[in-house]
XYZ file of C-alpha atoms in Angstrom:
442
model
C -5.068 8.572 28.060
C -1.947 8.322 25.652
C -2.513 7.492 21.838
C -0.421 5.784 19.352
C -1.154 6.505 15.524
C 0.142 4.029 13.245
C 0.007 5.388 9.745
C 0.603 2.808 7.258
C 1.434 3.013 3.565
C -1.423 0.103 3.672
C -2.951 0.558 6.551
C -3.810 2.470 10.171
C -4.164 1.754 13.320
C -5.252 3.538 16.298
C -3.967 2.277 20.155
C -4.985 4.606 23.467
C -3.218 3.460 26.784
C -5.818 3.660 29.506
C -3.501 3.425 32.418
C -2.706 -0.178 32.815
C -2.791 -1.678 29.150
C -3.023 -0.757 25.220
C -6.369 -1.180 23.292
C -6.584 -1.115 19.436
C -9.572 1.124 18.411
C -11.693 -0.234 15.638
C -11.334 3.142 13.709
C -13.103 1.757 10.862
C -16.451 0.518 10.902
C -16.369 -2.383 8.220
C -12.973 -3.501 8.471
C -12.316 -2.535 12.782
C -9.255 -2.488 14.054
C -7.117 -2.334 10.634
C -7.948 0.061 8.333
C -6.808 0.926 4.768
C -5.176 3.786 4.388
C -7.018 4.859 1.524
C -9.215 8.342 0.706
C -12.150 8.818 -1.557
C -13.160 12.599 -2.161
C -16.882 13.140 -3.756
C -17.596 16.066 -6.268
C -19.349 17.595 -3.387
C -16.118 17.794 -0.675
C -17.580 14.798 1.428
C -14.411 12.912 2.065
C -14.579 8.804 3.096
C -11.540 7.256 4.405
C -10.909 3.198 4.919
C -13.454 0.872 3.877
C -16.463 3.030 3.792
C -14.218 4.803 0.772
C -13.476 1.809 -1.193
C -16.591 1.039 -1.205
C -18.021 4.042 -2.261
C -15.172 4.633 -4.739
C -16.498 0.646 -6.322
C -20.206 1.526 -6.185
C -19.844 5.825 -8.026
C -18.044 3.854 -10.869
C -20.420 0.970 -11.352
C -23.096 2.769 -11.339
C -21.726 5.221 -13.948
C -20.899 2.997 -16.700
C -17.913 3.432 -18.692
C -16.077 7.097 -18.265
C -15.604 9.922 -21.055
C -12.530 11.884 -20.974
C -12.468 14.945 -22.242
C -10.188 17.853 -23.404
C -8.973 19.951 -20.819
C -6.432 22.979 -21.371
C -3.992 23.828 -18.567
C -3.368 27.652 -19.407
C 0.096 26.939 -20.065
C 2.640 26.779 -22.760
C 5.293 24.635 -23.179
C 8.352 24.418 -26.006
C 7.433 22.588 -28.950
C 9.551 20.001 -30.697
C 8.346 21.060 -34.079
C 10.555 24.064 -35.216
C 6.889 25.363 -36.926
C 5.943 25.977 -33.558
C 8.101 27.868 -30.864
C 5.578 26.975 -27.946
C 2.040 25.141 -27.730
C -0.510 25.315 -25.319
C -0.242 21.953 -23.016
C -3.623 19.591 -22.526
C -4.584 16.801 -21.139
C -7.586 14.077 -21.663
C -9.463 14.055 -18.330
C -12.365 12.261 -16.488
C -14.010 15.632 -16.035
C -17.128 13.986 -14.557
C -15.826 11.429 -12.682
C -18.070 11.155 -8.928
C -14.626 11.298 -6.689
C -11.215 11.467 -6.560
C -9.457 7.881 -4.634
C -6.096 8.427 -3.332
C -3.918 5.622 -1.931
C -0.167 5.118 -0.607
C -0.261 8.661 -0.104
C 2.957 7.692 2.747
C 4.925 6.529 0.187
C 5.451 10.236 -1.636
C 6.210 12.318 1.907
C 10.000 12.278 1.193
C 9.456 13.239 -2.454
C 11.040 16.198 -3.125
C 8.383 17.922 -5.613
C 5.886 20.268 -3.297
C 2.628 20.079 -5.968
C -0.959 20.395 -5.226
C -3.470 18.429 -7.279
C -7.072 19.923 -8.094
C -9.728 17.851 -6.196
C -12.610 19.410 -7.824
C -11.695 22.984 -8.180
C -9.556 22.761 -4.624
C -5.843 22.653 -4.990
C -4.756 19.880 -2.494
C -1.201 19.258 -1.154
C 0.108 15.882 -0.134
C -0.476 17.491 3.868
C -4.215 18.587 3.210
C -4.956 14.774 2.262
C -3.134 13.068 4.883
C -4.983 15.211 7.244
C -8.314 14.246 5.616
C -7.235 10.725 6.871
C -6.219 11.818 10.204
C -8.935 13.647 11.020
C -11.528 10.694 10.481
C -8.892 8.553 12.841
C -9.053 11.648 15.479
C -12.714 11.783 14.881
C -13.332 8.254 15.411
C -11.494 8.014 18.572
C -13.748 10.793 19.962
C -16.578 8.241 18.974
C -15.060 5.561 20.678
C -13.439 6.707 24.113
C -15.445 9.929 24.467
C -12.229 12.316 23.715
C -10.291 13.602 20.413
C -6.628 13.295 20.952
C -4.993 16.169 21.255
C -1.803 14.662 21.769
C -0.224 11.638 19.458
C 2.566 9.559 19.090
C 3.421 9.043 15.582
C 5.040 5.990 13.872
C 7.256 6.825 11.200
C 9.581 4.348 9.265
C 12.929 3.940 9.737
C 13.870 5.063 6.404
C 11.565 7.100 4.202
C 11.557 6.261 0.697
C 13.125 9.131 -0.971
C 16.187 10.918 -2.191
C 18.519 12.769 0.217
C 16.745 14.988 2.773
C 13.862 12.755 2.308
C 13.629 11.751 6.381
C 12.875 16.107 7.212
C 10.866 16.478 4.471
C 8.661 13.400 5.223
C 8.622 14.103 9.222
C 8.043 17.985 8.521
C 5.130 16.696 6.153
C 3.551 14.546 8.278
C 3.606 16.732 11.419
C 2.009 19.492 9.263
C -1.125 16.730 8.154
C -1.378 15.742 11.795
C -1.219 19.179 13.057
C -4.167 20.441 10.818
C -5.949 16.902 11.647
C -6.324 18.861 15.094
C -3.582 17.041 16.965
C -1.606 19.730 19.150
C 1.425 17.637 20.101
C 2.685 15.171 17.572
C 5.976 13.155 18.767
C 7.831 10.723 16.276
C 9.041 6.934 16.894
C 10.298 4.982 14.513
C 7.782 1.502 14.057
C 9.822 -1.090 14.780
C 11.205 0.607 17.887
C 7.562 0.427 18.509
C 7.065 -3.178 17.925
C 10.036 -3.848 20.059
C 8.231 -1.837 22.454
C 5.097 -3.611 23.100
C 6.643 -6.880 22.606
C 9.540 -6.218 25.357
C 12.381 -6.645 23.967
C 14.789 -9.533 25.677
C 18.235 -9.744 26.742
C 20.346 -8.835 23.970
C 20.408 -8.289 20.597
C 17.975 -8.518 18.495
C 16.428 -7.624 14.930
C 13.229 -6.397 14.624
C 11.316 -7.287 11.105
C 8.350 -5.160 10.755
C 7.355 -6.707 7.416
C 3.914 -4.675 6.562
C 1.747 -4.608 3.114
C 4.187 -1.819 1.490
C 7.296 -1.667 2.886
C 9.945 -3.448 5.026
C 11.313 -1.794 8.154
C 14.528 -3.314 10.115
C 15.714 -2.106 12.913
C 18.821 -3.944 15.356
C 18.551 -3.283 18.706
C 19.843 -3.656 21.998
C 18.778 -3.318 25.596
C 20.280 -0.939 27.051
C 19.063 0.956 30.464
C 15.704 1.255 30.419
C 15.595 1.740 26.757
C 16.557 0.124 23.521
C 19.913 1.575 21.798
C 19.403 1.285 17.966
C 22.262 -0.736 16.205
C 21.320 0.423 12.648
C 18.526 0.540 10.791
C 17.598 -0.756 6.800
C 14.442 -0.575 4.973
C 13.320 -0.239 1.321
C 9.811 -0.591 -0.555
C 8.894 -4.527 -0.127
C 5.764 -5.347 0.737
C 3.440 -8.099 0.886
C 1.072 -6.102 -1.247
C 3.682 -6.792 -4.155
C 3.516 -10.995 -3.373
C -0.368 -10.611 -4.148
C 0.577 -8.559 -7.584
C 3.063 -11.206 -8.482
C 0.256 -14.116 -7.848
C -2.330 -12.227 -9.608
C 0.099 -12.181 -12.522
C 0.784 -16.264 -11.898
C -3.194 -17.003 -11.094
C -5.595 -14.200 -12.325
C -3.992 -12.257 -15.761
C -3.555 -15.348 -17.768
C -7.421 -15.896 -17.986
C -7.929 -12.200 -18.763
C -5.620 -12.656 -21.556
C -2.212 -10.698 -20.762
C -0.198 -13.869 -22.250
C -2.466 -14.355 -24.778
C -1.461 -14.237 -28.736
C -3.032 -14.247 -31.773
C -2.471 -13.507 -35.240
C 0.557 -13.819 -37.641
C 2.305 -11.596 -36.055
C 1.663 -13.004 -32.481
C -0.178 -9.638 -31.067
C -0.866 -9.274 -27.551
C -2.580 -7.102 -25.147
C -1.349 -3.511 -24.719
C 1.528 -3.388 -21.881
C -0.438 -0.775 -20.318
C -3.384 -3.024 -19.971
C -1.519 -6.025 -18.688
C 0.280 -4.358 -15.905
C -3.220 -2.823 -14.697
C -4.156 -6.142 -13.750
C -2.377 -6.420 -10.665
C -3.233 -2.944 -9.767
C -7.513 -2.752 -9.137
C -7.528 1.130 -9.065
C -5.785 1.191 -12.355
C -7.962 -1.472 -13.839
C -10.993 0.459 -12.787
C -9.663 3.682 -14.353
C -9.914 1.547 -17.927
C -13.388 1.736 -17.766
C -13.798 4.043 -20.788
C -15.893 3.129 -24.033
C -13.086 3.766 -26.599
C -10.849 1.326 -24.909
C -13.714 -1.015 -24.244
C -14.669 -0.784 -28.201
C -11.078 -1.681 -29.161
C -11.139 -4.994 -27.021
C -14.405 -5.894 -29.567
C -12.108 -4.675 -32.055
C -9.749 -7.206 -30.879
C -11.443 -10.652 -30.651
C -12.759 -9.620 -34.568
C -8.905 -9.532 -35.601
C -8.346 -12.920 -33.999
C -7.753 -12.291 -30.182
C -9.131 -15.302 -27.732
C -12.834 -14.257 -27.180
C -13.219 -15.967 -23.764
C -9.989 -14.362 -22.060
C -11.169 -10.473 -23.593
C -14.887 -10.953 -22.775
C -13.677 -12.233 -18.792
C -10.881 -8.760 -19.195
C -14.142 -6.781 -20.105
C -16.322 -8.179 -17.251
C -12.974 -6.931 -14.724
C -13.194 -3.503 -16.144
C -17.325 -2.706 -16.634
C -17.851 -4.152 -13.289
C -15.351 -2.597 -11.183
C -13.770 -6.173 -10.034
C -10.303 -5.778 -9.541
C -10.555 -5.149 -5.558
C -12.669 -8.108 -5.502
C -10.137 -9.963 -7.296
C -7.040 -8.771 -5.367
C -9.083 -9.549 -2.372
C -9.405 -13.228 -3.513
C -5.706 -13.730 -4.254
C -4.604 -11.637 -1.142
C -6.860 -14.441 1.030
C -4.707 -17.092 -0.690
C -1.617 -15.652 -0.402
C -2.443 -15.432 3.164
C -3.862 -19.316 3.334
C -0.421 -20.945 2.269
C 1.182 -19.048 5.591
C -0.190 -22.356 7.313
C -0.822 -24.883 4.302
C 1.118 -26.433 1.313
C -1.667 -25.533 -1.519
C -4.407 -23.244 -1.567
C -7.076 -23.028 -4.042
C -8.081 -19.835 -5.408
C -11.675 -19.332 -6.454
C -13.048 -16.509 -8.018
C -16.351 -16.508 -9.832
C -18.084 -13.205 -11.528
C -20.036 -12.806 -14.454
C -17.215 -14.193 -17.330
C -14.619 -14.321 -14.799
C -14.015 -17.676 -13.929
C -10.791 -18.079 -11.837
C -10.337 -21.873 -10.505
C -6.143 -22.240 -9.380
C -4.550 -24.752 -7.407
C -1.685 -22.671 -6.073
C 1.009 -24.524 -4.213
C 3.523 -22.701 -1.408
C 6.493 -24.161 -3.788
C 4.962 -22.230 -6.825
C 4.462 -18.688 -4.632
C 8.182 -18.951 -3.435
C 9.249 -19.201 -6.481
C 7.205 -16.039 -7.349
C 8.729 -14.089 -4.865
C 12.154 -15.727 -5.116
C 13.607 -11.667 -5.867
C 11.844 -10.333 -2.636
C 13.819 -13.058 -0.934
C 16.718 -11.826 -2.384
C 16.190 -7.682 -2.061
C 15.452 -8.951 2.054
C 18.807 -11.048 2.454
C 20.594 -7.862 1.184
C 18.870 -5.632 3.406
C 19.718 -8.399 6.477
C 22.916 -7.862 5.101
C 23.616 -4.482 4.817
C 21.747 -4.296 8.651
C 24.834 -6.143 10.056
C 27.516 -4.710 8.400
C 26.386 -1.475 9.591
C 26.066 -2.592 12.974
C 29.797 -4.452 12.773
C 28.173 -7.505 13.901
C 28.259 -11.249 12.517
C 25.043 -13.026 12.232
C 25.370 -15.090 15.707
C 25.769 -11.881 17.254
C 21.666 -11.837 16.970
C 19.973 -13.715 19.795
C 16.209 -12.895 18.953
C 13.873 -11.742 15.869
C 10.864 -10.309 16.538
C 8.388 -10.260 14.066
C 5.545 -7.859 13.196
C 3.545 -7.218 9.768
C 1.169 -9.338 8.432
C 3.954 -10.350 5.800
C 6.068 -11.572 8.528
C 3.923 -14.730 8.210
C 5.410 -16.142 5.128
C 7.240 -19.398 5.716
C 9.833 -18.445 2.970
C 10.418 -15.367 4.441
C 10.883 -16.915 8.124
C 13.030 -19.859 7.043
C 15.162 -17.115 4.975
C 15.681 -15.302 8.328
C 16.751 -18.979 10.391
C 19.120 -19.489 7.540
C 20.661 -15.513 7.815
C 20.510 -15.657 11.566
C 20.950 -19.098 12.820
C 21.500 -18.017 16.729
C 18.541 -16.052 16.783
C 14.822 -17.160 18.736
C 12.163 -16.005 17.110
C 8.830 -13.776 18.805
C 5.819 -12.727 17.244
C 4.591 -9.522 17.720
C 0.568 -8.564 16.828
C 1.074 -8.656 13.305
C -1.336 -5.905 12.688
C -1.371 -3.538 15.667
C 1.662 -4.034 16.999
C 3.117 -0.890 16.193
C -0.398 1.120 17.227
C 0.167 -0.451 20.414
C 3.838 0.112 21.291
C 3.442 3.932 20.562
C 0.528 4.101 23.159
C 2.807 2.434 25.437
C 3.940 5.131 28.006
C 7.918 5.915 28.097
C 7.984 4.913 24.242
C 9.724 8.233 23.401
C 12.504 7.117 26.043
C 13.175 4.220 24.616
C 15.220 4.688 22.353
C 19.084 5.163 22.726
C 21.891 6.296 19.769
C-alpha cells in the first residue's frame, strides 16, 4: 500500500493506493474524510487533533466560566526606557489555569525563520514536536483503518511556502523532522497541485492548475511532457477561502455584536482589538475574562447600544464564535450554486437573520479577486506565455467553487476548458497515486 498525506494549513487528508485505485481515509471520526488541522493539548499531555479537539477545546472553556490571568515572571531582564531604570525584569499576564493549549495554522509558520519553543504546560514545544502530534493521530488512524501504520509517506507541500528567503528548506527540513518523529521512516515531497494534476490526469497541453484551499492559493502551469508533467512556473501567496468567511462575518455577523456601533458625544466605539476578534472564533473565545466582560457593563451604562453588547457578551461567555463561523462558512458555501442565501443564526441574545446576495459577497471579496489576477499574472509572465497559450484549468480546493473566482479565471484565460478535481481530497489522492514522484519534470 502507498500513502499520500495532505497536510493542510486548514485541513488533512489521508489517501492509501491499494493496488488498483486511491481511497480517502476518514481520519477523523466526526468530520471523516476532511479533517481540521487543528491541535488541542490538555493540562495532563492528552493531545486531540481535528474535530474531537475543537470540540473539546469549546466544551474546557464553557464549562470554566470566564478566565483569570495572572502575573507571570519570565526570569529575564530586558533594557528599560526609563533612564531610572537600566534593566527590568520582563512579565507577562497569563491564563495560568487554562484546561489546554489549541493550536491552529501551525503550516503557515514552517518557513518562519525564528526556531522558538513555546511551554505547553511545563514542556517546551517546537513548531516540529506539534506537527508531529498531528501526524501521529493521522498515522495512528490509518493503522485503525487499513490494519497498518505507514511507514512510508508522500508528502504534499505547497508550491511556495509563505516566508522570507530560505523559507522553502526551512519549511521542507521542518516538516520532514514532524513526520519523521510522527513514526514515518521515508517521507518524499510533491508539490499539491502537481498532485491534483496527478489524480485528475492532466490533458494534452498546457494547463494551470488552481488549488484554491481554505488558507492559501497554490498555482502551478504545467505541461505534459513524457510520462510526467514539466512545471512551467509556479505562484502562490496566503488567500484563502477561510478569509471570504472573515470578510462576511464582518458584512453579516459583527454589526449585531456592535463593532460599528457608536455612542456618545464623542462617537465611541468598541475596542479595535475586540472588533477584529470577531471574525477570528479562537480569539473571541480567548476574551472570555471577567475584567473585560465587566467593562462591556461598563459600557452600555456610558451609553453603548445594550442589545448589540449583551448579543457580543453571549459570543464570548458561551464560546460561540466556531458556531458562528460555521454558520457563515455554510453560506458562503450556499451562494457557490444560488443568487442569495440566508444566514440564520440563533443563540441565547444572538440573533443573526441576513439575506446575503452573491452580488453583495463579490463585492466583499472584490481585493481577493484582484491579489488572484496578479498572481495569474505573474504565473504567465514567468512561464513567457500569453493567456491563449492555456488550453485547460483544473480546479481543486473547496474555494475553487466560487463563481467570481471561476468567471475571473474565463475572463484571464479565455482558451482554457475547465476540470474539476475532488475539491477536498484531491491532493490526498494524487500523492497515493503510484509514479507521483516521477511526475514531475524542470
Amino acid at each position: 500500500m502507498r500513502f499520500g498525506l495532505d497536510f493542510g494549513t486548514s485541513n488533512t487528508s489521508l489517501a492509501v493506493w491499494d493496488g488498483s485505485s486511491a481511497h480517502v481515509l476518514p481520519i477523523d471520526r466526526i468530520a471523516g474524510e476532511t479533517m481540521p488541522t487543528v491541535l488541542y493539548v490538555r493540562r495532563d499531555g492528552s493531545a486531540l487533533v481535528g474535530r474531537e479537539a475543537i470540540d473539546a477545546y469549546l466544551s474546557d472553556n464553557r464549562d470554566r466560566g470566564p478566565l483569570k490571568r495572572e502575573i507571570k515572571m519570565l526570569g529575564i531582564r530586558l533594557p528599560s526606557t526609563d533612564w531610572t531604570h537600566k534593566s527590568l525584569e520582563a512579565y507577562i499576564l497569563t491564563d495560568t489555569s487554562a484546561p489546554g493549549r489549541f493550536f491552529q495554522a501551525l503550516k503557515t509558520f514552517l518557513g518562519d525563520p525564528l526556531d522558538t519553543r513555546t511551554n505547553v504546560f511545563g514542556d517546551a514545544k517546537g513548531l516540529e514536536d506539534l506537527i508531529a502530534l498531528v501526524l501521529a493521530h493521522v498515522r495512528a488512524r490509518a493503522g485503525e483503518l487499513v490494519g497498518e501504520a505507514p511507514e512510508a509517506v508522500t508528502l504534499g507541500r505547497p508550491v511556495r511556502f509563505i516566508g522570507s528567503a530560505g523559507a522553502q528548506e526551512r519549511a521542507t527540513t521542518r516538516l520532514r523532522a514532524a513526520a519523521e518523529l510522527a513514526g514515518f521512516r521515508d517521507v518524499r515531497f510533491v508539490p499539491e497541485p502537481i498532485a491534483a494534476a496527478h489524480a485528475a490526469g492532466a490533458a494534452e497541453g498546457t494547463a494551470v492548475v488552481f488549488d484554491f484551499g481554505g488558507g492559501t492559493l497554490d498555482l502551478c502551469l504545467v505541461r505534459p511532457e513524457g510520462n510526467g508533467l514539466q512545471v512551467l512556473a509556479t505562484a502562490g501567496g496566503p488567500i484563502g477561502g477561510d478569509r471570504a468567511t472573515e470578510l462576511l462575518i464582518d458584512e453579516t455577523v459583527a454589526p449585531r455584536l456592535g463593532s460599528r456601533a457608536t455612542w456618545g458625544p464623542k462617537q465611541l466605539r468598541l475596542p479595535r482589538y475586540i472588533v477584529n476578534a470577531l471574525r477570528d472564533w479562537h480569539a473571541l473565545s480567548a476574551l472570555n475574562e471577567k475584567p473585560l466582560l465587566d467593562a462591556l457593563d461598563d459600557l452600555v451604562r456610558a451609553g453603548a447600544p445594550k442589545r448589540e453588547l449583551a448579543a457580543l457578551r453571549s459570543a464570548i461567555e458561551l464560546q460561540l464564535g466556531y458556531e458562528i463561523f460555521q454558520a457563515v462558512d455554510g453560506t458562503k458555501i450556499e451562494l457557490s450554486s444560488a443568487a442569495t442565501a440566508l444566514l440564520s443564526f440563533h443563540h441565547a441574545e444572538v440573533d443573526v437573520d441576513a439575506r446575503v446576495t452573491r452580488g453583495r459577497f463579490e463585492r466583499l471579496i472584490g481585493p481577493m479577486l484582484e491579489e488572484i489576477e496578479a498572481l495569474i499574472d505573474a504565473l504567465l509572465r514567468d512561464a513567457g506565455l500569453r493567456p491563449d497559450a492555456v488550453r485547460e484549468v483544473i480546479y481543486t480546493g473547496g474555494s475553487s467553487a466560487i463563481p467570481a473566482v471561476r468567471a475571473l479565471l474565463h475572463r484571464l484565460l479565455p482558451s482554457a476548458a475547465t476540470r474539476d478535481s475532488a475539491a477536498f481530497t484531491s491532493v490526498a489522492a494524487g500523492l497515493a497515486m503510484p509514479d507521483v514522484e516521477s511526475a514531475i519534470t524542470v
